[in-house]
C-alpha positions as a Python dict, from the first residue, in 0.01 Angstrom:
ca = {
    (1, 'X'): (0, 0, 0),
    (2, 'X'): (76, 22, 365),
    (3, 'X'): (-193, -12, 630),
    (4, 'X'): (-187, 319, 744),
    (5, 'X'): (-192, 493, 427),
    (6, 'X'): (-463, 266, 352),
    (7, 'X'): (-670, 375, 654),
    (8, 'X'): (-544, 746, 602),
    (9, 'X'): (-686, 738, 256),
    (10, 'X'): (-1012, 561, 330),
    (11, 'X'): (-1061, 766, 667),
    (12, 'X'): (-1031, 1073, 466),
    (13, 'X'): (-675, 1197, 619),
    (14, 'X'): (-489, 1128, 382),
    (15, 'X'): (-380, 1520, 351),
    (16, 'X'): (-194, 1475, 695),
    (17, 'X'): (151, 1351, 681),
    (18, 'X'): (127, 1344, 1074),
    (19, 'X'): (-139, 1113, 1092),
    (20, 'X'): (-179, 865, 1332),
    (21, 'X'): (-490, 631, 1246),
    (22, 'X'): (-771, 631, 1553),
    (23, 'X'): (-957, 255, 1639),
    (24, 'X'): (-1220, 478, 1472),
    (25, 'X'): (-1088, 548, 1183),
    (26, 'X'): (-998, 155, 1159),
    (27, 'X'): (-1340, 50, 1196),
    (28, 'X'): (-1421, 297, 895),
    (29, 'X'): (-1148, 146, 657),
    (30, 'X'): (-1277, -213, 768),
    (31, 'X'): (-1608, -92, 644),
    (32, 'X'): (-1463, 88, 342),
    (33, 'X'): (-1247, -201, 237),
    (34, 'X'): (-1565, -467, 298),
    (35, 'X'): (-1774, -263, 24),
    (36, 'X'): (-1494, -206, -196),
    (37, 'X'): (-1419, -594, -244),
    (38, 'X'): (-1781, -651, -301),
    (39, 'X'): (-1820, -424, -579),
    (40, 'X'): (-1426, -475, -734),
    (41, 'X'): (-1509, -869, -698),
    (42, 'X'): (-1887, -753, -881),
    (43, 'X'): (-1701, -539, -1121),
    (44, 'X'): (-1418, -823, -1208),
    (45, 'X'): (-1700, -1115, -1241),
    (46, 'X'): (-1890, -872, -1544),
    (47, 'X'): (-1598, -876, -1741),
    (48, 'X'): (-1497, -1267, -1824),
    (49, 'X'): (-1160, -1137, -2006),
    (50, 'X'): (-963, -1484, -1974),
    (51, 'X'): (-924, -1783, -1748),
    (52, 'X'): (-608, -1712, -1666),
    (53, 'X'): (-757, -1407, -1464),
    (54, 'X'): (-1061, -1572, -1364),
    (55, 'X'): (-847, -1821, -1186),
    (56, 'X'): (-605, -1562, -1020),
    (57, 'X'): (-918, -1383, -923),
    (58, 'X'): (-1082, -1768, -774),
    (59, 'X'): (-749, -1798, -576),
    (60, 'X'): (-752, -1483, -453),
    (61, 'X'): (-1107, -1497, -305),
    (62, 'X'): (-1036, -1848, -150),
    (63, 'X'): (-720, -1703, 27),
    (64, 'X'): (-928, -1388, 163),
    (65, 'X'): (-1155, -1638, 235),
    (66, 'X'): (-915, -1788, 521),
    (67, 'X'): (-766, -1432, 624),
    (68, 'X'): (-1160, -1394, 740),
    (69, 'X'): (-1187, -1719, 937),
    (70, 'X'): (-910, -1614, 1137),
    (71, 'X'): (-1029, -1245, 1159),
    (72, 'X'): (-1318, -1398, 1293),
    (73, 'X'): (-1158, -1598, 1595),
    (74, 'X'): (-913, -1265, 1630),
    (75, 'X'): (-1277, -1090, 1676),
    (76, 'X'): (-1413, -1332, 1884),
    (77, 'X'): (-1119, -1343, 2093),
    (78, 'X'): (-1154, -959, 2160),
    (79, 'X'): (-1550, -1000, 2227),
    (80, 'X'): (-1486, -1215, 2501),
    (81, 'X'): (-1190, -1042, 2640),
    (82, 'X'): (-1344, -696, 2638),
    (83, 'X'): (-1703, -858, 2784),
    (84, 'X'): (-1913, -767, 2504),
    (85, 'X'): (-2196, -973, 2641),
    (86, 'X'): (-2242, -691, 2934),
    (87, 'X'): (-2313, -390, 2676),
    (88, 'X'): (-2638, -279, 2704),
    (89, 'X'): (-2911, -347, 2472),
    (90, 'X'): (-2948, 4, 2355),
    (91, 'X'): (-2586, 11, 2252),
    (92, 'X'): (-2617, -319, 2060),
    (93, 'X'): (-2934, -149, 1861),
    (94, 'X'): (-2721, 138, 1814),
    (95, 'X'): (-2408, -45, 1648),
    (96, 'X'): (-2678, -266, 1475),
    (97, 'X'): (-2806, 7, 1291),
    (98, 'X'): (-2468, 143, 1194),
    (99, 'X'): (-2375, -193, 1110),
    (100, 'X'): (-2690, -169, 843),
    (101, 'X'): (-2613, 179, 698),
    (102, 'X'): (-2292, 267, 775),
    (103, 'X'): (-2253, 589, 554),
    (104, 'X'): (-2269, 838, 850),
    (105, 'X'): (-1979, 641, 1068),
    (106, 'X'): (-1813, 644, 777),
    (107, 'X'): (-1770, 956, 685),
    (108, 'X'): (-1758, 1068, 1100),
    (109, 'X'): (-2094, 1266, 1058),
    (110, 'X'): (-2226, 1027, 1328),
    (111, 'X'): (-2005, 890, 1648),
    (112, 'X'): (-1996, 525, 1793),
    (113, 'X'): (-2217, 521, 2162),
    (114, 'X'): (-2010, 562, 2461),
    (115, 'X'): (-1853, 275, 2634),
    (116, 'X'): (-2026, 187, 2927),
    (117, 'X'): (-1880, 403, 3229),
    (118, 'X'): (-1908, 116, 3490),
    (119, 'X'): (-1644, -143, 3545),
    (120, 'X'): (-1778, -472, 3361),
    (121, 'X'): (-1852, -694, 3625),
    (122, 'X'): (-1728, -999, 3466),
    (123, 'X'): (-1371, -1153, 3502),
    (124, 'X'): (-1200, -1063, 3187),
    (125, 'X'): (-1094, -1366, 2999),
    (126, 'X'): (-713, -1423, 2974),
    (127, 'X'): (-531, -1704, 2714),
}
């Protein structure tokens, strides 16, 4: 499945052939797809059908495994470079608590908080 239809089906547009996925309606599908694995990997680990499967499904993990070290550094990367550390607190409660129960974000009945409307006044990291 391509990203986008992907993000158009778990952003709930996937009725619009014109769609254009939002960085909104990326953070949902990251969300979406997070849960899903944990209860496909849940579902696949009640039903011990054959080795051969339990091994594909033991590969698989270790390789998603590595694609979420580097998402990590790619997020880290961003933090810095977008100066995260300058948000204020209330906004890190606020994505804290969506972070804990995101079913409202995720289905757009409640809205990230605004991005501060000052400049940051750090120097933006470059590599």
């Amino acid at each position: 499945m391509q990203t986008d239809t992907l993000i158009a089906n778990l952003a709930g547009h996937s009725d619009d052939p014109g769609y254009t996925p939002t960085p909104d309606d990326e953070l949902r599908a990251l969300f979406e797809t997070i849960r899903g694995i944990d209860v496909l990997v849940a579902r696949i680990a009640a039903r011990p059908v054959s080795p051969t499967r339990a091994l594909l499904a033991a590969i698989t993990i270790e390789q998603a495994k590595h694609v979420v070290a580097v998402a990590q550094l790619k997020v880290a990367q961003l933090a810095r470079i977008t100066l995260v550390n300058e948000l204020p607190a209330d906004t890190l409660t606020q994505l804290r608590s969506i972070t804990e129960d995101p079913t409202a974000f995720v289905t757009g009945a409640a809205l990230l908080p605004d991005d501060p409307r000052t400049v940051p006044t750090g120097r933006r990291t470059t590599l």
